[in-house]
PDB file of C-alpha atoms and ligand atoms in Angstrom:
ATOM      1  CA  MET A  16     107.734  92.151 181.805  1.00 48.00           C
ATOM      2  CA  SER A  17     104.800  90.890 179.589  1.00 47.00           C
ATOM      3  CA  GLU A  18     105.453  91.930 176.200  1.00 54.00           C
ATOM      4  CA  LYS A  19     103.468  90.131 173.512  1.00 50.00           C
ATOM      5  CA  VAL A  20     105.824  87.784 171.736  1.00 53.00           C
ATOM      6  CA  GLU A  21     104.737  87.135 168.100  1.00 61.00           C
ATOM      7  CA  PRO A  22     105.011  83.667 166.942  1.00 63.00           C
ATOM      8  CA  PRO A  23     107.451  83.113 164.176  1.00 91.00           C
ATOM      9  CA  LEU A  24     105.855  83.136 160.746  1.00 96.00           C
ATOM     10  CA  ALA A  25     104.972  79.862 159.192  1.00 97.00           C
ATOM     11  CA  VAL A  26     103.154  79.559 155.978  1.00 98.00           C
ATOM     12  CA  LEU A  27     101.463  76.320 154.594  1.00 98.00           C
ATOM     13  CA  PHE A  28      99.967  76.115 151.107  1.00 99.00           C
ATOM     14  CA  VAL A  29      97.246  73.564 150.532  1.00 99.00           C
ATOM     15  CA  CYS A  30      95.801  71.860 147.357  1.00 98.00           C
ATOM     16  CA  LEU A  31      94.279  68.527 146.721  1.00 98.00           C
ATOM     17  CA  GLY A  32      97.121  66.097 145.992  1.00 98.00           C
ATOM     18  CA  ASN A  33     100.206  68.212 147.118  1.00 98.00           C
ATOM     19  CA  ILE A  34     102.027  67.381 143.706  1.00 98.00           C
ATOM     20  CA  CYS A  35     100.951  70.204 141.387  1.00 98.00           C
ATOM     21  CA  ARG A  36      99.832  73.504 142.699  1.00 99.00           C
ATOM     22  CA  SER A  37     101.002  73.668 146.389  1.00 99.00           C
ATOM     23  CA  PRO A  38     104.513  72.544 145.821  1.00 98.00           C
ATOM     24  CA  MET A  39     104.799  75.116 143.101  1.00 98.00           C
ATOM     25  CA  ALA A  40     103.193  77.758 145.653  1.00 99.00           C
ATOM     26  CA  GLU A  41     105.781  76.618 148.236  1.00 98.00           C
ATOM     27  CA  GLY A  42     108.735  77.169 145.660  1.00 98.00           C
ATOM     28  CA  VAL A  43     107.489  80.581 144.529  1.00 98.00           C
ATOM     29  CA  PHE A  44     107.059  81.810 148.302  1.00 98.00           C
ATOM     30  CA  ARG A  45     110.443  80.489 149.377  1.00 98.00           C
ATOM     31  CA  LYS A  46     112.078  82.578 146.595  1.00 98.00           C
ATOM     32  CA  ALA A  47     110.039  85.521 147.023  1.00 98.00           C
ATOM     33  CA  ALA A  48     110.330  85.596 151.146  1.00 97.00           C
ATOM     34  CA  LEU A  49     114.157  85.178 150.527  1.00 97.00           C
ATOM     35  CA  ASP A  50     114.324  87.933 148.101  1.00 97.00           C
ATOM     36  CA  ALA A  51     112.156  90.260 150.441  1.00 96.00           C
ATOM     37  CA  GLY A  52     114.195  89.370 153.605  1.00 94.00           C
ATOM     38  CA  LEU A  53     111.257  87.750 155.247  1.00 95.00           C
ATOM     39  CA  GLU A  54     112.229  85.013 157.751  1.00 94.00           C
ATOM     40  CA  CYS A  55     109.534  82.548 157.268  1.00 95.00           C
ATOM     41  CA  ARG A  56     108.963  78.656 157.504  1.00 97.00           C
ATOM     42  CA  VAL A  57     107.092  77.384 154.394  1.00 98.00           C
ATOM     43  CA  ASP A  58     105.648  74.068 153.695  1.00 98.00           C
ATOM     44  CA  SER A  59     102.905  72.643 151.365  1.00 99.00           C
ATOM     45  CA  VAL A  60     100.351  69.653 151.958  1.00 98.00           C
ATOM     46  CA  GLY A  61      97.495  67.935 150.199  1.00 98.00           C
ATOM     47  CA  THR A  62      93.879  67.530 151.810  1.00 98.00           C
ATOM     48  CA  ALA A  63      93.973  64.034 150.168  1.00 98.00           C
ATOM     49  CA  GLY A  64      96.595  61.235 150.730  1.00 97.00           C
ATOM     50  CA  TYR A  65      96.732  59.997 146.999  1.00 97.00           C
ATOM     51  CA  HIS A  66     100.327  60.993 146.618  1.00 98.00           C
ATOM     52  CA  ILE A  67     102.013  60.897 150.018  1.00 98.00           C
ATOM     53  CA  GLY A  68     105.754  60.631 149.791  1.00 98.00           C
ATOM     54  CA  GLU A  69     105.714  61.353 145.985  1.00 98.00           C
ATOM     55  CA  SER A  70     107.764  63.977 144.228  1.00 98.00           C
ATOM     56  CA  PRO A  71     105.872  66.815 142.556  1.00 98.00           C
ATOM     57  CA  ASP A  72     104.391  66.156 139.161  1.00 98.00           C
ATOM     58  CA  PRO A  73     107.224  66.349 136.461  1.00 98.00           C
ATOM     59  CA  ARG A  74     105.188  69.180 134.801  1.00 98.00           C
ATOM     60  CA  ALA A  75     105.207  71.271 138.100  1.00 98.00           C
ATOM     61  CA  ILE A  76     108.961  70.404 138.508  1.00 98.00           C
ATOM     62  CA  THR A  77     109.728  71.633 134.750  1.00 98.00           C
ATOM     63  CA  THR A  78     107.540  74.824 135.119  1.00 98.00           C
ATOM     64  CA  ALA A  79     109.352  75.736 138.390  1.00 98.00           C
ATOM     65  CA  ARG A  80     112.689  75.073 136.806  1.00 98.00           C
ATOM     66  CA  ASN A  81     111.908  77.277 133.806  1.00 98.00           C
ATOM     67  CA  HIS A  82     111.351  80.086 136.427  1.00 98.00           C
ATOM     68  CA  GLY A  83     114.713  79.297 138.296  1.00 98.00           C
ATOM     69  CA  VAL A  84     113.152  77.381 141.165  1.00 98.00           C
ATOM     70  CA  ASP A  85     113.965  73.905 142.253  1.00 98.00           C
ATOM     71  CA  ILE A  86     111.008  71.856 143.693  1.00 98.00           C
ATOM     72  CA  SER A  87     112.272  68.598 142.714  1.00 98.00           C
ATOM     73  CA  GLU A  88     113.249  67.409 146.356  1.00 98.00           C
ATOM     74  CA  LEU A  89     109.854  68.084 147.892  1.00 98.00           C
ATOM     75  CA  LYS A  90     107.753  65.159 148.836  1.00 98.00           C
ATOM     76  CA  GLY A  91     103.944  64.911 149.094  1.00 98.00           C
ATOM     77  CA  ARG A  92     102.078  64.809 152.566  1.00 98.00           C
ATOM     78  CA  GLN A  93      98.708  65.200 153.781  1.00 98.00           C
ATOM     79  CA  LEU A  94      97.207  67.917 155.988  1.00 98.00           C
ATOM     80  CA  ALA A  95      97.590  66.852 159.687  1.00 98.00           C
ATOM     81  CA  PRO A  96      96.067  68.219 162.887  1.00 98.00           C
ATOM     82  CA  SER A  97      99.615  69.388 164.027  1.00 97.00           C
ATOM     83  CA  ASP A  98      99.704  71.640 160.967  1.00 98.00           C
ATOM     84  CA  PHE A  99      97.143  73.752 162.592  1.00 98.00           C
ATOM     85  CA  GLU A 100      99.570  74.295 165.723  1.00 96.00           C
ATOM     86  CA  GLU A 101     102.781  74.664 163.592  1.00 96.00           C
ATOM     87  CA  PHE A 102     101.550  77.214 160.827  1.00 98.00           C
ATOM     88  CA  THR A 103     100.478  80.761 161.478  1.00 97.00           C
ATOM     89  CA  HIS A 104      99.057  81.220 157.996  1.00 98.00           C
ATOM     90  CA  ILE A 105      97.324  78.535 155.868  1.00 98.00           C
ATOM     91  CA  PHE A 106      96.425  79.333 152.245  1.00 98.00           C
ATOM     92  CA  ALA A 107      94.071  77.066 150.123  1.00 99.00           C
ATOM     93  CA  LEU A 108      94.713  76.938 146.384  1.00 98.00           C
ATOM     94  CA  ASP A 109      91.046  76.567 145.698  1.00 98.00           C
ATOM     95  CA  THR A 110      87.573  76.728 147.478  1.00 98.00           C
ATOM     96  CA  ALA A 111      87.067  72.995 147.736  1.00 98.00           C
ATOM     97  CA  ASN A 112      90.262  72.617 149.574  1.00 98.00           C
ATOM     98  CA  LEU A 113      89.572  75.772 151.690  1.00 98.00           C
ATOM     99  CA  ALA A 114      86.360  73.917 152.806  1.00 98.00           C
ATOM    100  CA  GLY A 115      88.449  70.792 153.369  1.00 98.00           C
ATOM    101  CA  ILE A 116      90.748  72.539 155.571  1.00 98.00           C
ATOM    102  CA  ARG A 117      88.097  74.442 157.548  1.00 98.00           C
ATOM    103  CA  SER A 118      86.256  71.159 158.259  1.00 98.00           C
ATOM    104  CA  ARG A 119      89.385  69.770 159.930  1.00 98.00           C
ATOM    105  CA  VAL A 120      90.406  72.766 162.281  1.00 98.00           C
ATOM    106  CA  PRO A 121      90.996  71.229 165.694  1.00 96.00           C
ATOM    107  CA  ARG A 122      89.353  73.051 168.689  1.00 95.00           C
ATOM    108  CA  GLY A 123      91.387  76.067 169.721  1.00 94.00           C
ATOM    109  CA  ALA A 124      93.636  76.319 166.557  1.00 95.00           C
ATOM    110  CA  GLU A 125      94.589  79.892 165.825  1.00 94.00           C
ATOM    111  CA  SER A 126      96.101  79.580 162.288  1.00 97.00           C
ATOM    112  CA  GLN A 127      94.832  82.302 159.967  1.00 97.00           C
ATOM    113  CA  ILE A 128      93.116  80.374 157.073  1.00 98.00           C
ATOM    114  CA  ALA A 129      92.481  82.066 153.642  1.00 98.00           C
ATOM    115  CA  LEU A 130      91.914  81.463 149.906  1.00 98.00           C
ATOM    116  CA  LEU A 131      95.169  82.222 148.280  1.00 98.00           C
ATOM    117  CA  LEU A 132      93.647  84.444 145.438  1.00 98.00           C
ATOM    118  CA  ASP A 133      91.661  86.495 148.170  1.00 98.00           C
ATOM    119  CA  SER A 134      95.032  88.236 148.686  1.00 98.00           C
ATOM    120  CA  VAL A 135      94.649  89.660 145.001  1.00 98.00           C
ATOM    121  CA  PRO A 136      92.413  92.783 144.631  1.00 98.00           C
ATOM    122  CA  GLY A 137      89.735  91.825 141.995  1.00 98.00           C
ATOM    123  CA  ARG A 138      90.273  88.129 142.200  1.00 98.00           C
ATOM    124  CA  GLU A 139      88.765  87.358 145.587  1.00 98.00           C
ATOM    125  CA  GLY A 140      86.968  84.151 145.712  1.00 98.00           C
ATOM    126  CA  GLN A 141      88.719  82.772 142.619  1.00 98.00           C
ATOM    127  CA  THR A 142      90.374  79.482 142.531  1.00 98.00           C
ATOM    128  CA  VAL A 143      93.927  78.454 141.184  1.00 98.00           C
ATOM    129  CA  ALA A 144      92.631  75.955 138.521  1.00 98.00           C
ATOM    130  CA  ASP A 145      93.747  72.331 139.028  1.00 98.00           C
ATOM    131  CA  PRO A 146      96.225  71.633 136.229  1.00 98.00           C
ATOM    132  CA  TYR A 147      96.475  67.741 136.853  1.00 98.00           C
ATOM    133  CA  TYR A 148      94.451  66.931 133.769  1.00 98.00           C
ATOM    134  CA  GLY A 149      95.704  69.803 131.685  1.00 97.00           C
ATOM    135  CA  ASP A 150      98.820  70.817 129.827  1.00 97.00           C
ATOM    136  CA  GLU A 151     101.922  72.659 130.043  1.00 97.00           C
ATOM    137  CA  GLU A 152     100.188  76.018 129.424  1.00 98.00           C
ATOM    138  CA  ASP A 153      97.884  75.005 132.419  1.00 98.00           C
ATOM    139  CA  PHE A 154     100.750  74.706 134.643  1.00 98.00           C
ATOM    140  CA  GLU A 155     102.293  78.055 133.355  1.00 98.00           C
ATOM    141  CA  ARG A 156      98.986  79.693 134.262  1.00 98.00           C
ATOM    142  CA  VAL A 157      99.092  78.208 137.702  1.00 98.00           C
ATOM    143  CA  TRP A 158     102.643  79.549 138.261  1.00 98.00           C
ATOM    144  CA  ARG A 159     101.464  83.058 137.166  1.00 98.00           C
ATOM    145  CA  ASP A 160      98.534  83.075 139.409  1.00 98.00           C
ATOM    146  CA  ILE A 161     100.449  81.915 142.384  1.00 98.00           C
ATOM    147  CA  SER A 162     103.234  84.439 141.614  1.00 98.00           C
ATOM    148  CA  VAL A 163     100.915  87.324 141.679  1.00 98.00           C
ATOM    149  CA  ALA A 164      99.168  86.141 144.809  1.00 98.00           C
ATOM    150  CA  VAL A 165     102.485  85.500 146.718  1.00 98.00           C
ATOM    151  CA  GLU A 166     103.647  89.104 146.033  1.00 98.00           C
ATOM    152  CA  HIS A 167     100.611  90.355 147.719  1.00 98.00           C
ATOM    153  CA  VAL A 168     100.862  87.762 150.572  1.00 98.00           C
ATOM    154  CA  ILE A 169     104.484  88.820 151.247  1.00 98.00           C
ATOM    155  CA  GLU A 170     103.372  92.478 151.530  1.00 97.00           C
ATOM    156  CA  GLN A 171     100.648  91.644 154.027  1.00 96.00           C
ATOM    157  CA  LEU A 172     102.976  89.460 156.014  1.00 96.00           C
ATOM    158  CA  LYS A 173     105.624  92.166 156.146  1.00 94.00           C
ATOM    159  CA  ALA A 174     102.780  94.632 157.279  1.00 92.00           C
ATOM    160  CA  GLU A 175     101.875  92.246 160.069  1.00 89.00           C
ATOM    161  CA  MET A 176     105.405  91.713 161.360  1.00 82.00           C
ATOM    162  CA  PRO A 177     106.381  94.185 164.233  1.00 77.00           C
ATOM    163  CA  ASP A 178     109.102  96.752 163.352  1.00 68.00           C
TER     164      ASP A 178
HETATM  165  P1  4NP B   4      97.075  69.340 142.982  1.00 68.51           P
HETATM  166  O1  4NP B   4      96.633  68.513 141.539  1.00 68.51           O
HETATM  167  O2  4NP B   4      95.927  69.271 143.950  1.00 68.51           O
HETATM  168  O3  4NP B   4      97.396  70.733 142.449  1.00 68.51           O
HETATM  169  O4  4NP B   4      98.432  68.652 143.603  1.00 68.51           O
HETATM  170  C1  4NP B   4      96.161  67.224 141.648  1.00 68.51           C
HETATM  171  C2  4NP B   4      96.989  66.063 141.731  1.00 68.51           C
HETATM  172  C3  4NP B   4      96.551  64.934 141.774  1.00 68.51           C
HETATM  173  C4  4NP B   4      95.265  64.616 141.675  1.00 68.51           C
HETATM  174  C5  4NP B   4      94.195  65.660 141.636  1.00 68.51           C
HETATM  175  C6  4NP B   4      94.807  66.929 141.548  1.00 68.51           C
HETATM  176  N1  4NP B   4      94.681  63.325 141.766  1.00 68.51           N
HETATM  177  O5  4NP B   4      93.380  63.127 141.437  1.00 68.51           O
HETATM  178  O6  4NP B   4      95.482  62.442 141.895  1.00 68.51           O
END
């Protein structure tokens, strides 16, 4: 018997610091996957190491909480070579971090790497804007952008799964 075994789904979201956008994406995705009955590991990282071990930005925690999602227990970590073995799908929150991810792909890695907003028809190539130097409304806009994209990502992943 040589049936092809699909790897378990594992999704990684990547921004710069792993304290604003990607932890919010992780929170949105975890809830959406649960609601959709999609079995999937999810995590987030930063391409930079500025905030390793830190909790998400308080504004990100508040925004998520306002939408019924708790991300307060997450801790910042930096993209590692092993992530390319462990995650089947890697989504960059912006184009600079997409380039940062692509520049670190180890030889032989098979993760699918994409810009998050490429999943949204009409928003291909767009960035989820960095809210770090912004205000609450910027965090709210990030949440909306991520939520729309995650709905599309979940549909794509469901379509990829064997019946
Ligand atoms: P994130 O936002 O990439 O969405 O987590 C940032 C967080 C921290 C910094 C920049 C962006 N920083 O320069 O420390």
